Amino acid sequence: FFLTSPSLRPPTTSENKNKNKKNAAMAMYATSLVAFAALLHCVDASTSNNGAQTDIIILGDSWAEGETSLTTPESPESLLAKVCAGKTVVNRGVGGSTAFEWGTGEVDTAACAEESGTVCTAANAFNPLHGTGYTHAWMSVGGNDFLGSDCSMTQETLATHVSTAIAAAVAEAPEGMKILMTGYGSFSEALEDSSCEISSVVALNTAIKDACETSPFRGRITFVDVMAEFGGSASTYSSEEWYADTIHLNNDGYTKMFSLASIQSFFECSDSDGNGDGNGDGDGDGDGDGDG
């Protein structure tokens, strides 16, 4: 991302101070993302099913990668697989990655740089060496694009990034695979040295929802807004009970999210409605119309 002056005139002292503050905030946020991503990668939170038939694939950023329980790093375990009875899961999330990267294949962050040893593309995630035959996916993207811009990215631009990432996943996925998009929970506390406010998550999730609703593949996409599920709102921070830090869920948070009736129904978990056919509310907005 590039910061540009509003005009060709030399910036004033006040503008320089504001710019420096914004650059510092963005640098601090980027550093925290890299640190969290490094924590995940050092224990290889991404998983593989060694080419076997697999029900669910997880794609995206640290919200995606983090669902792999790190309680026993030597044997990562999918929390979704534990909560969604009868389903197998492969997690190909990359902490710190952006929707822009997943959609274009271009490297925009340190998380996806060649030296990181990770590849943030749908083609790599759907490599049959990891698993095959996926019927469902959970994709978590957009958060790093938005927060990485110090929450200054327009909703239109963010929605375009997310929509492009969805399209890239569909292009590599098995025919008919359904995609769940959840957005993000509210922060558990204020972000330090950042212009992002607690209400910024509303703009973030709205852009993701817009991308889902305008996508040419919207018939295969379900959007579930989870922002309020952890006690937070546009004006209230989420409960620390569900968070590992300011932004990321802990194991209890993931378990809570994956236990939601709308998500259980989407993944057709065997006990979601008593018969395993997944015919619950379907579209994630609670109205039961299943129109995605």
PDB file of C-alpha atoms in Angstrom:
ATOM      1  CA  PHE A   1       0.000   0.000   0.000  1.00  0.00           C
ATOM      2  CA  PHE A   2       1.198   3.467  -0.799  1.00  0.00           C
ATOM      3  CA  LEU A   3       0.653   6.648   1.154  1.00  0.00           C
ATOM      4  CA  THR A   4       0.380   9.711  -1.089  1.00  0.00           C
ATOM      5  CA  SER A   5       0.081  13.412  -0.394  1.00  0.00           C
ATOM      6  CA  PRO A   6      -3.303  14.974  -1.156  1.00  0.00           C
ATOM      7  CA  SER A   7      -1.564  17.396  -3.544  1.00  0.00           C
ATOM      8  CA  LEU A   8       1.830  18.204  -5.037  1.00  0.00           C
ATOM      9  CA  ARG A   9       2.566  20.969  -2.522  1.00  0.00           C
ATOM     10  CA  PRO A  10       5.080  20.201   0.269  1.00  0.00           C
ATOM     11  CA  PRO A  11       3.282  18.754   3.291  1.00  0.00           C
ATOM     12  CA  THR A  12       2.898  20.952   6.344  1.00  0.00           C
ATOM     13  CA  THR A  13       4.474  20.118   9.697  1.00  0.00           C
ATOM     14  CA  SER A  14       1.091  18.923  10.931  1.00  0.00           C
ATOM     15  CA  GLU A  15       0.626  16.659   7.903  1.00  0.00           C
ATOM     16  CA  ASN A  16       4.090  15.212   8.381  1.00  0.00           C
ATOM     17  CA  LYS A  17       3.298  14.393  12.004  1.00  0.00           C
ATOM     18  CA  ASN A  18       0.035  12.730  11.016  1.00  0.00           C
ATOM     19  CA  LYS A  19       1.735  10.787   8.257  1.00  0.00           C
ATOM     20  CA  ASN A  20       4.512   9.647  10.578  1.00  0.00           C
ATOM     21  CA  LYS A  21       1.952   8.550  13.156  1.00  0.00           C
ATOM     22  CA  LYS A  22       0.027   6.598  10.528  1.00  0.00           C
ATOM     23  CA  ASN A  23       3.195   4.973   9.191  1.00  0.00           C
ATOM     24  CA  ALA A  24       4.228   4.017  12.723  1.00  0.00           C
ATOM     25  CA  ALA A  25       0.823   2.503  13.414  1.00  0.00           C
ATOM     26  CA  MET A  26       0.895   0.504  10.200  1.00  0.00           C
ATOM     27  CA  ALA A  27       4.430  -0.694  10.913  1.00  0.00           C
ATOM     28  CA  MET A  28       3.479  -1.779  14.434  1.00  0.00           C
ATOM     29  CA  TYR A  29       0.429  -3.638  13.164  1.00  0.00           C
ATOM     30  CA  ALA A  30       2.484  -5.333  10.449  1.00  0.00           C
ATOM     31  CA  THR A  31       5.071  -6.362  13.047  1.00  0.00           C
ATOM     32  CA  SER A  32       2.391  -7.894  15.271  1.00  0.00           C
ATOM     33  CA  LEU A  33       0.966  -9.833  12.318  1.00  0.00           C
ATOM     34  CA  VAL A  34       4.372 -11.207  11.386  1.00  0.00           C
ATOM     35  CA  ALA A  35       5.035 -12.181  14.997  1.00  0.00           C
ATOM     36  CA  PHE A  36       1.719 -14.018  15.281  1.00  0.00           C
ATOM     37  CA  ALA A  37       2.268 -15.673  11.913  1.00  0.00           C
ATOM     38  CA  ALA A  38       5.745 -16.753  13.002  1.00  0.00           C
ATOM     39  CA  LEU A  39       4.281 -18.287  16.152  1.00  0.00           C
ATOM     40  CA  LEU A  40       1.894 -20.337  14.052  1.00  0.00           C
ATOM     41  CA  HIS A  41       4.434 -21.329  11.395  1.00  0.00           C
ATOM     42  CA  CYS A  42       7.071 -22.432  13.879  1.00  0.00           C
ATOM     43  CA  VAL A  43       4.722 -25.278  14.858  1.00  0.00           C
ATOM     44  CA  ASP A  44       3.310 -25.736  11.325  1.00  0.00           C
ATOM     45  CA  ALA A  45      -0.324 -24.904  12.013  1.00  0.00           C
ATOM     46  CA  SER A  46      -1.281 -25.691   8.425  1.00  0.00           C
ATOM     47  CA  THR A  47      -2.307 -29.303   7.968  1.00  0.00           C
ATOM     48  CA  SER A  48      -2.498 -31.907   5.233  1.00  0.00           C
ATOM     49  CA  ASN A  49      -4.538 -35.070   4.786  1.00  0.00           C
ATOM     50  CA  ASN A  50      -1.884 -36.604   2.531  1.00  0.00           C
ATOM     51  CA  GLY A  51      -4.093 -36.574  -0.552  1.00  0.00           C
ATOM     52  CA  ALA A  52      -7.007 -38.392   1.040  1.00  0.00           C
ATOM     53  CA  GLN A  53     -10.681 -37.608   0.427  1.00  0.00           C
ATOM     54  CA  THR A  54     -11.454 -34.677   2.748  1.00  0.00           C
ATOM     55  CA  ASP A  55     -14.726 -32.908   3.563  1.00  0.00           C
ATOM     56  CA  ILE A  56     -13.610 -29.368   4.448  1.00  0.00           C
ATOM     57  CA  ILE A  57     -10.721 -27.093   3.491  1.00  0.00           C
ATOM     58  CA  ILE A  58      -9.832 -23.917   5.408  1.00  0.00           C
ATOM     59  CA  LEU A  59      -8.269 -20.985   3.562  1.00  0.00           C
ATOM     60  CA  GLY A  60      -7.088 -17.485   4.400  1.00  0.00           C
ATOM     61  CA  ASP A  61      -5.358 -15.562   7.155  1.00  0.00           C
ATOM     62  CA  SER A  62      -4.468 -16.127  10.815  1.00  0.00           C
ATOM     63  CA  TRP A  63      -8.144 -16.393  11.797  1.00  0.00           C
ATOM     64  CA  ALA A  64      -8.226 -19.405   9.469  1.00  0.00           C
ATOM     65  CA  GLU A  65      -4.835 -20.866  10.333  1.00  0.00           C
ATOM     66  CA  GLY A  66      -5.403 -20.348  14.049  1.00  0.00           C
ATOM     67  CA  GLU A  67      -8.308 -22.803  14.229  1.00  0.00           C
ATOM     68  CA  THR A  68      -5.744 -25.575  14.295  1.00  0.00           C
ATOM     69  CA  SER A  69      -5.275 -26.234  17.987  1.00  0.00           C
ATOM     70  CA  LEU A  70      -1.711 -25.609  19.134  1.00  0.00           C
ATOM     71  CA  THR A  71      -2.254 -27.266  22.507  1.00  0.00           C
ATOM     72  CA  THR A  72      -0.164 -30.140  21.206  1.00  0.00           C
ATOM     73  CA  PRO A  73       2.147 -28.586  18.568  1.00  0.00           C
ATOM     74  CA  GLU A  74       3.642 -31.932  17.627  1.00  0.00           C
ATOM     75  CA  SER A  75       0.184 -33.067  16.497  1.00  0.00           C
ATOM     76  CA  PRO A  76      -1.967 -30.113  15.333  1.00  0.00           C
ATOM     77  CA  GLU A  77      -5.675 -30.821  15.584  1.00  0.00           C
ATOM     78  CA  SER A  78      -8.490 -29.056  13.766  1.00  0.00           C
ATOM     79  CA  LEU A  79     -10.980 -27.548  16.201  1.00  0.00           C
ATOM     80  CA  LEU A  80     -13.592 -27.527  13.448  1.00  0.00           C
ATOM     81  CA  ALA A  81     -13.168 -31.277  12.986  1.00  0.00           C
ATOM     82  CA  LYS A  82     -13.669 -31.756  16.729  1.00  0.00           C
ATOM     83  CA  VAL A  83     -16.848 -29.670  16.794  1.00  0.00           C
ATOM     84  CA  CYS A  84     -18.272 -30.815  13.449  1.00  0.00           C
ATOM     85  CA  ALA A  85     -18.929 -34.483  14.055  1.00  0.00           C
ATOM     86  CA  GLY A  86     -18.069 -36.834  11.240  1.00  0.00           C
ATOM     87  CA  LYS A  87     -16.112 -34.354   9.097  1.00  0.00           C
ATOM     88  CA  THR A  88     -12.465 -34.311   8.054  1.00  0.00           C
ATOM     89  CA  VAL A  89     -10.592 -31.030   7.665  1.00  0.00           C
ATOM     90  CA  VAL A  90      -7.460 -29.703   5.955  1.00  0.00           C
ATOM     91  CA  ASN A  91      -6.212 -26.263   7.029  1.00  0.00           C
ATOM     92  CA  ARG A  92      -4.179 -24.301   4.469  1.00  0.00           C
ATOM     93  CA  GLY A  93      -4.460 -20.888   6.121  1.00  0.00           C
ATOM     94  CA  VAL A  94      -1.451 -18.553   6.248  1.00  0.00           C
ATOM     95  CA  GLY A  95      -1.208 -16.108   9.137  1.00  0.00           C
ATOM     96  CA  GLY A  96      -0.672 -12.537   7.917  1.00  0.00           C
ATOM     97  CA  SER A  97      -1.908 -13.140   4.367  1.00  0.00           C
ATOM     98  CA  THR A  98      -4.338 -10.844   2.566  1.00  0.00           C
ATOM     99  CA  ALA A  99      -7.357 -11.261   0.316  1.00  0.00           C
ATOM    100  CA  PHE A 100      -5.355  -9.416  -2.342  1.00  0.00           C
ATOM    101  CA  GLU A 101      -2.677 -12.113  -2.237  1.00  0.00           C
ATOM    102  CA  TRP A 102      -5.135 -15.000  -2.283  1.00  0.00           C
ATOM    103  CA  GLY A 103      -6.958 -13.418  -5.193  1.00  0.00           C
ATOM    104  CA  THR A 104      -4.053 -12.316  -7.398  1.00  0.00           C
ATOM    105  CA  GLY A 105      -1.191 -14.604  -6.432  1.00  0.00           C
ATOM    106  CA  GLU A 106       1.004 -11.526  -5.962  1.00  0.00           C
ATOM    107  CA  VAL A 107       3.104 -11.157  -2.819  1.00  0.00           C
ATOM    108  CA  ASP A 108       2.062  -8.148  -0.737  1.00  0.00           C
ATOM    109  CA  THR A 109       3.139  -9.136   2.793  1.00  0.00           C
ATOM    110  CA  ALA A 110       6.091 -10.781   4.513  1.00  0.00           C
ATOM    111  CA  ALA A 111       3.824 -13.724   5.377  1.00  0.00           C
ATOM    112  CA  CYS A 112       3.660 -14.762   1.722  1.00  0.00           C
ATOM    113  CA  ALA A 113       7.177 -13.802   0.678  1.00  0.00           C
ATOM    114  CA  GLU A 114       9.341 -16.514  -0.854  1.00  0.00           C
ATOM    115  CA  GLU A 115      11.643 -16.611   2.157  1.00  0.00           C
ATOM    116  CA  SER A 116       8.698 -17.376   4.452  1.00  0.00           C
ATOM    117  CA  GLY A 117       8.333 -20.782   2.846  1.00  0.00           C
ATOM    118  CA  THR A 118       4.582 -20.351   2.315  1.00  0.00           C
ATOM    119  CA  VAL A 119       2.530 -19.825  -0.813  1.00  0.00           C
ATOM    120  CA  CYS A 120      -0.704 -17.865  -0.413  1.00  0.00           C
ATOM    121  CA  THR A 121      -2.571 -19.106  -3.460  1.00  0.00           C
ATOM    122  CA  ALA A 122      -5.634 -21.228  -4.053  1.00  0.00           C
ATOM    123  CA  ALA A 123      -3.662 -23.371  -6.497  1.00  0.00           C
ATOM    124  CA  ASN A 124      -1.241 -24.327  -3.725  1.00  0.00           C
ATOM    125  CA  ALA A 125      -3.979 -24.814  -1.129  1.00  0.00           C
ATOM    126  CA  PHE A 126      -5.938 -27.155  -3.412  1.00  0.00           C
ATOM    127  CA  ASN A 127      -2.871 -29.183  -4.360  1.00  0.00           C
ATOM    128  CA  PRO A 128      -4.159 -32.795  -4.321  1.00  0.00           C
ATOM    129  CA  LEU A 129      -1.179 -33.768  -2.181  1.00  0.00           C
ATOM    130  CA  HIS A 130      -3.010 -32.127   0.755  1.00  0.00           C
ATOM    131  CA  GLY A 131      -6.481 -33.525   0.119  1.00  0.00           C
ATOM    132  CA  THR A 132      -9.157 -34.044  -2.515  1.00  0.00           C
ATOM    133  CA  GLY A 133     -12.905 -33.982  -2.995  1.00  0.00           C
ATOM    134  CA  TYR A 134     -13.722 -31.056  -0.707  1.00  0.00           C
ATOM    135  CA  THR A 135     -17.433 -30.269  -0.486  1.00  0.00           C
ATOM    136  CA  HIS A 136     -17.148 -27.252   1.838  1.00  0.00           C
ATOM    137  CA  ALA A 137     -14.663 -24.503   2.675  1.00  0.00           C
ATOM    138  CA  TRP A 138     -14.250 -21.794   5.287  1.00  0.00           C
ATOM    139  CA  MET A 139     -12.425 -18.759   3.949  1.00  0.00           C
ATOM    140  CA  SER A 140     -11.243 -15.944   6.210  1.00  0.00           C
ATOM    141  CA  VAL A 141      -9.805 -13.026   4.241  1.00  0.00           C
ATOM    142  CA  GLY A 142     -10.011  -9.243   4.230  1.00  0.00           C
ATOM    143  CA  GLY A 143      -8.926  -8.455   7.770  1.00  0.00           C
ATOM    144  CA  ASN A 144      -5.268  -7.902   6.950  1.00  0.00           C
ATOM    145  CA  ASP A 145      -6.069  -5.821   3.877  1.00  0.00           C
ATOM    146  CA  PHE A 146      -8.233  -3.490   5.979  1.00  0.00           C
ATOM    147  CA  LEU A 147      -6.217  -3.319   9.195  1.00  0.00           C
ATOM    148  CA  GLY A 148      -2.998  -3.119   7.215  1.00  0.00           C
ATOM    149  CA  SER A 149      -4.288   0.124   5.706  1.00  0.00           C
ATOM    150  CA  ASP A 150      -4.974   1.459   9.212  1.00  0.00           C
ATOM    151  CA  CYS A 151      -8.676   0.984   8.375  1.00  0.00           C
ATOM    152  CA  SER A 152      -8.503   3.592   5.616  1.00  0.00           C
ATOM    153  CA  MET A 153      -9.228   1.229   2.704  1.00  0.00           C
ATOM    154  CA  THR A 154     -12.593   1.920   1.103  1.00  0.00           C
ATOM    155  CA  GLN A 155     -15.312  -0.712   1.383  1.00  0.00           C
ATOM    156  CA  GLU A 156     -15.453  -0.905  -2.409  1.00  0.00           C
ATOM    157  CA  THR A 157     -11.747  -1.709  -2.691  1.00  0.00           C
ATOM    158  CA  LEU A 158     -11.884  -4.219   0.146  1.00  0.00           C
ATOM    159  CA  ALA A 159     -14.949  -5.921  -1.330  1.00  0.00           C
ATOM    160  CA  THR A 160     -13.089  -6.222  -4.637  1.00  0.00           C
ATOM    161  CA  HIS A 161     -10.113  -7.869  -2.911  1.00  0.00           C
ATOM    162  CA  VAL A 162     -12.392 -10.360  -1.147  1.00  0.00           C
ATOM    163  CA  SER A 163     -14.441 -11.082  -4.267  1.00  0.00           C
ATOM    164  CA  THR A 164     -11.255 -11.773  -6.239  1.00  0.00           C
ATOM    165  CA  ALA A 165     -10.050 -14.169  -3.529  1.00  0.00           C
ATOM    166  CA  ILE A 166     -13.363 -16.033  -3.638  1.00  0.00           C
ATOM    167  CA  ALA A 167     -13.166 -16.328  -7.417  1.00  0.00           C
ATOM    168  CA  ALA A 168      -9.618 -17.700  -7.218  1.00  0.00           C
ATOM    169  CA  ALA A 169     -10.742 -20.344  -4.730  1.00  0.00           C
ATOM    170  CA  VAL A 170     -13.711 -21.357  -6.882  1.00  0.00           C
ATOM    171  CA  ALA A 171     -11.421 -21.706  -9.912  1.00  0.00           C
ATOM    172  CA  GLU A 172      -9.291 -24.316  -8.112  1.00  0.00           C
ATOM    173  CA  ALA A 173     -11.980 -26.008  -6.005  1.00  0.00           C
ATOM    174  CA  PRO A 174     -13.939 -29.163  -6.800  1.00  0.00           C
ATOM    175  CA  GLU A 175     -17.095 -28.413  -8.739  1.00  0.00           C
ATOM    176  CA  GLY A 176     -19.960 -27.296  -6.525  1.00  0.00           C
ATOM    177  CA  MET A 177     -17.880 -26.764  -3.374  1.00  0.00           C
ATOM    178  CA  LYS A 178     -19.671 -24.403  -0.971  1.00  0.00           C
ATOM    179  CA  ILE A 179     -17.853 -21.543   0.768  1.00  0.00           C
ATOM    180  CA  LEU A 180     -18.483 -20.101   4.232  1.00  0.00           C
ATOM    181  CA  MET A 181     -17.427 -16.508   4.959  1.00  0.00           C
ATOM    182  CA  THR A 182     -17.748 -15.277   8.539  1.00  0.00           C
ATOM    183  CA  GLY A 183     -16.166 -11.871   8.814  1.00  0.00           C
ATOM    184  CA  TYR A 184     -14.488 -11.188  12.167  1.00  0.00           C
ATOM    185  CA  GLY A 185     -15.327 -10.578  15.798  1.00  0.00           C
ATOM    186  CA  SER A 186     -14.872  -7.177  17.419  1.00  0.00           C
ATOM    187  CA  PHE A 187     -11.497  -6.439  18.998  1.00  0.00           C
ATOM    188  CA  SER A 188     -11.119  -7.585  22.592  1.00  0.00           C
ATOM    189  CA  GLU A 189      -9.495  -4.232  23.465  1.00  0.00           C
ATOM    190  CA  ALA A 190      -8.331  -1.062  21.724  1.00  0.00           C
ATOM    191  CA  LEU A 191      -5.569  -1.402  19.135  1.00  0.00           C
ATOM    192  CA  GLU A 192      -2.503   0.530  20.222  1.00  0.00           C
ATOM    193  CA  ASP A 193      -1.231   3.371  18.024  1.00  0.00           C
ATOM    194  CA  SER A 194      -3.877   2.731  15.385  1.00  0.00           C
ATOM    195  CA  SER A 195      -6.610   4.789  13.775  1.00  0.00           C
ATOM    196  CA  CYS A 196      -8.818   1.699  13.700  1.00  0.00           C
ATOM    197  CA  GLU A 197     -11.753   2.039  16.089  1.00  0.00           C
ATOM    198  CA  ILE A 198     -13.989  -0.645  17.499  1.00  0.00           C
ATOM    199  CA  SER A 199     -16.667   0.323  14.972  1.00  0.00           C
ATOM    200  CA  SER A 200     -14.174  -0.343  12.154  1.00  0.00           C
ATOM    201  CA  VAL A 201     -15.049  -4.040  12.329  1.00  0.00           C
ATOM    202  CA  VAL A 202     -18.555  -3.172  11.135  1.00  0.00           C
ATOM    203  CA  ALA A 203     -17.121  -1.615   7.970  1.00  0.00           C
ATOM    204  CA  LEU A 204     -14.819  -4.613   7.531  1.00  0.00           C
ATOM    205  CA  ASN A 205     -17.602  -7.178   7.839  1.00  0.00           C
ATOM    206  CA  THR A 206     -19.964  -5.142   5.671  1.00  0.00           C
ATOM    207  CA  ALA A 207     -17.424  -5.126   2.848  1.00  0.00           C
ATOM    208  CA  ILE A 208     -17.002  -8.901   3.155  1.00  0.00           C
ATOM    209  CA  LYS A 209     -20.769  -9.393   3.104  1.00  0.00           C
ATOM    210  CA  ASP A 210     -21.041  -7.132   0.046  1.00  0.00           C
ATOM    211  CA  ALA A 211     -18.397  -9.228  -1.719  1.00  0.00           C
ATOM    212  CA  CYS A 212     -20.382 -12.386  -0.991  1.00  0.00           C
ATOM    213  CA  GLU A 213     -23.689 -10.927  -2.160  1.00  0.00           C
ATOM    214  CA  THR A 214     -22.309  -9.496  -5.403  1.00  0.00           C
ATOM    215  CA  SER A 215     -20.020 -12.392  -6.293  1.00  0.00           C
ATOM    216  CA  PRO A 216     -20.901 -14.270  -9.483  1.00  0.00           C
ATOM    217  CA  PHE A 217     -20.600 -17.362  -7.283  1.00  0.00           C
ATOM    218  CA  ARG A 218     -23.001 -16.087  -4.598  1.00  0.00           C
ATOM    219  CA  GLY A 219     -25.200 -19.156  -4.961  1.00  0.00           C
ATOM    220  CA  ARG A 220     -22.351 -21.189  -3.432  1.00  0.00           C
ATOM    221  CA  ILE A 221     -21.474 -18.706  -0.686  1.00  0.00           C
ATOM    222  CA  THR A 222     -22.915 -18.408   2.820  1.00  0.00           C
ATOM    223  CA  PHE A 223     -22.105 -15.359   4.935  1.00  0.00           C
ATOM    224  CA  VAL A 224     -22.375 -15.607   8.725  1.00  0.00           C
ATOM    225  CA  ASP A 225     -21.665 -12.397  10.629  1.00  0.00           C
ATOM    226  CA  VAL A 226     -19.989 -13.550  13.852  1.00  0.00           C
ATOM    227  CA  MET A 227     -19.112 -10.095  15.198  1.00  0.00           C
ATOM    228  CA  ALA A 228     -21.621 -10.225  18.065  1.00  0.00           C
ATOM    229  CA  GLU A 229     -20.987 -13.847  19.019  1.00  0.00           C
ATOM    230  CA  PHE A 230     -18.142 -13.034  21.405  1.00  0.00           C
ATOM    231  CA  GLY A 231     -19.891 -10.300  23.372  1.00  0.00           C
ATOM    232  CA  GLY A 232     -18.766  -7.433  21.144  1.00  0.00           C
ATOM    233  CA  SER A 233     -20.553  -4.908  18.964  1.00  0.00           C
ATOM    234  CA  ALA A 234     -19.899  -1.679  17.088  1.00  0.00           C
ATOM    235  CA  SER A 235     -19.391   0.021  20.450  1.00  0.00           C
ATOM    236  CA  THR A 236     -18.431  -2.845  22.804  1.00  0.00           C
ATOM    237  CA  TYR A 237     -15.232  -4.873  22.898  1.00  0.00           C
ATOM    238  CA  SER A 238     -15.462  -8.650  22.713  1.00  0.00           C
ATOM    239  CA  SER A 239     -14.970 -10.626  25.901  1.00  0.00           C
ATOM    240  CA  GLU A 240     -11.356 -11.621  26.502  1.00  0.00           C
ATOM    241  CA  GLU A 241     -12.711 -15.034  27.464  1.00  0.00           C
ATOM    242  CA  TRP A 242     -12.809 -15.953  23.760  1.00  0.00           C
ATOM    243  CA  TYR A 243      -9.598 -14.267  22.591  1.00  0.00           C
ATOM    244  CA  ALA A 244      -5.918 -15.190  22.525  1.00  0.00           C
ATOM    245  CA  ASP A 245      -5.017 -11.521  22.018  1.00  0.00           C
ATOM    246  CA  THR A 246      -6.646  -8.314  20.777  1.00  0.00           C
ATOM    247  CA  ILE A 247      -7.650  -9.753  17.403  1.00  0.00           C
ATOM    248  CA  HIS A 248      -7.347 -13.547  17.386  1.00  0.00           C
ATOM    249  CA  LEU A 249      -9.654 -16.159  18.894  1.00  0.00           C
ATOM    250  CA  ASN A 250      -8.457 -18.770  21.370  1.00  0.00           C
ATOM    251  CA  ASN A 251      -9.508 -22.419  21.291  1.00  0.00           C
ATOM    252  CA  ASP A 252     -12.693 -21.679  23.239  1.00  0.00           C
ATOM    253  CA  GLY A 253     -13.529 -18.891  20.799  1.00  0.00           C
ATOM    254  CA  TYR A 254     -13.214 -21.186  17.801  1.00  0.00           C
ATOM    255  CA  THR A 255     -15.247 -23.875  19.522  1.00  0.00           C
ATOM    256  CA  LYS A 256     -17.979 -21.338  20.269  1.00  0.00           C
ATOM    257  CA  MET A 257     -18.030 -20.084  16.685  1.00  0.00           C
ATOM    258  CA  PHE A 258     -18.068 -23.508  15.072  1.00  0.00           C
ATOM    259  CA  SER A 259     -20.855 -24.596  17.423  1.00  0.00           C
ATOM    260  CA  LEU A 260     -23.240 -21.942  16.064  1.00  0.00           C
ATOM    261  CA  ALA A 261     -26.315 -23.595  14.570  1.00  0.00           C
ATOM    262  CA  SER A 262     -25.887 -21.761  11.251  1.00  0.00           C
ATOM    263  CA  ILE A 263     -22.291 -22.954  10.895  1.00  0.00           C
ATOM    264  CA  GLN A 264     -23.083 -26.513  11.995  1.00  0.00           C
ATOM    265  CA  SER A 265     -25.847 -26.530   9.407  1.00  0.00           C
ATOM    266  CA  PHE A 266     -23.628 -25.132   6.662  1.00  0.00           C
ATOM    267  CA  PHE A 267     -20.999 -27.834   7.140  1.00  0.00           C
ATOM    268  CA  GLU A 268     -23.702 -30.504   7.482  1.00  0.00           C
ATOM    269  CA  CYS A 269     -22.261 -31.699  10.765  1.00  0.00           C
ATOM    270  CA  SER A 270     -23.878 -34.978  11.710  1.00  0.00           C
ATOM    271  CA  ASP A 271     -25.734 -33.558  14.717  1.00  0.00           C
ATOM    272  CA  SER A 272     -26.543 -30.089  13.314  1.00  0.00           C
ATOM    273  CA  ASP A 273     -30.266 -30.812  12.998  1.00  0.00           C
ATOM    274  CA  GLY A 274     -30.519 -34.413  14.037  1.00  0.00           C
ATOM    275  CA  ASN A 275     -30.228 -35.984  10.581  1.00  0.00           C
ATOM    276  CA  GLY A 276     -26.979 -34.648   9.159  1.00  0.00           C
ATOM    277  CA  ASP A 277     -28.491 -33.231   5.982  1.00  0.00           C
ATOM    278  CA  GLY A 278     -27.574 -29.669   6.832  1.00  0.00           C
ATOM    279  CA  ASN A 279     -31.054 -28.279   6.183  1.00  0.00           C
ATOM    280  CA  GLY A 280     -30.889 -25.619   8.848  1.00  0.00           C
ATOM    281  CA  ASP A 281     -30.861 -21.875   8.325  1.00  0.00           C
ATOM    282  CA  GLY A 282     -28.358 -22.266   5.501  1.00  0.00           C
ATOM    283  CA  ASP A 283     -27.588 -18.642   4.644  1.00  0.00           C
ATOM    284  CA  GLY A 284     -26.190 -17.742   8.030  1.00  0.00           C
ATOM    285  CA  ASP A 285     -28.462 -14.762   8.641  1.00  0.00           C
ATOM    286  CA  GLY A 286     -30.900 -16.737  10.737  1.00  0.00           C
ATOM    287  CA  ASP A 287     -33.909 -16.398   8.452  1.00  0.00           C
ATOM    288  CA  GLY A 288     -33.795 -19.978   7.244  1.00  0.00           C
ATOM    289  CA  ASP A 289     -34.216 -19.168   3.562  1.00  0.00           C
ATOM    290  CA  GLY A 290     -30.900 -20.733   2.555  1.00  0.00           C
ATOM    291  CA  ASP A 291     -30.444 -18.385  -0.366  1.00  0.00           C
ATOM    292  CA  GLY A 292     -26.840 -17.449   0.542  1.00  0.00           C
TER     293      GLY A 292
END
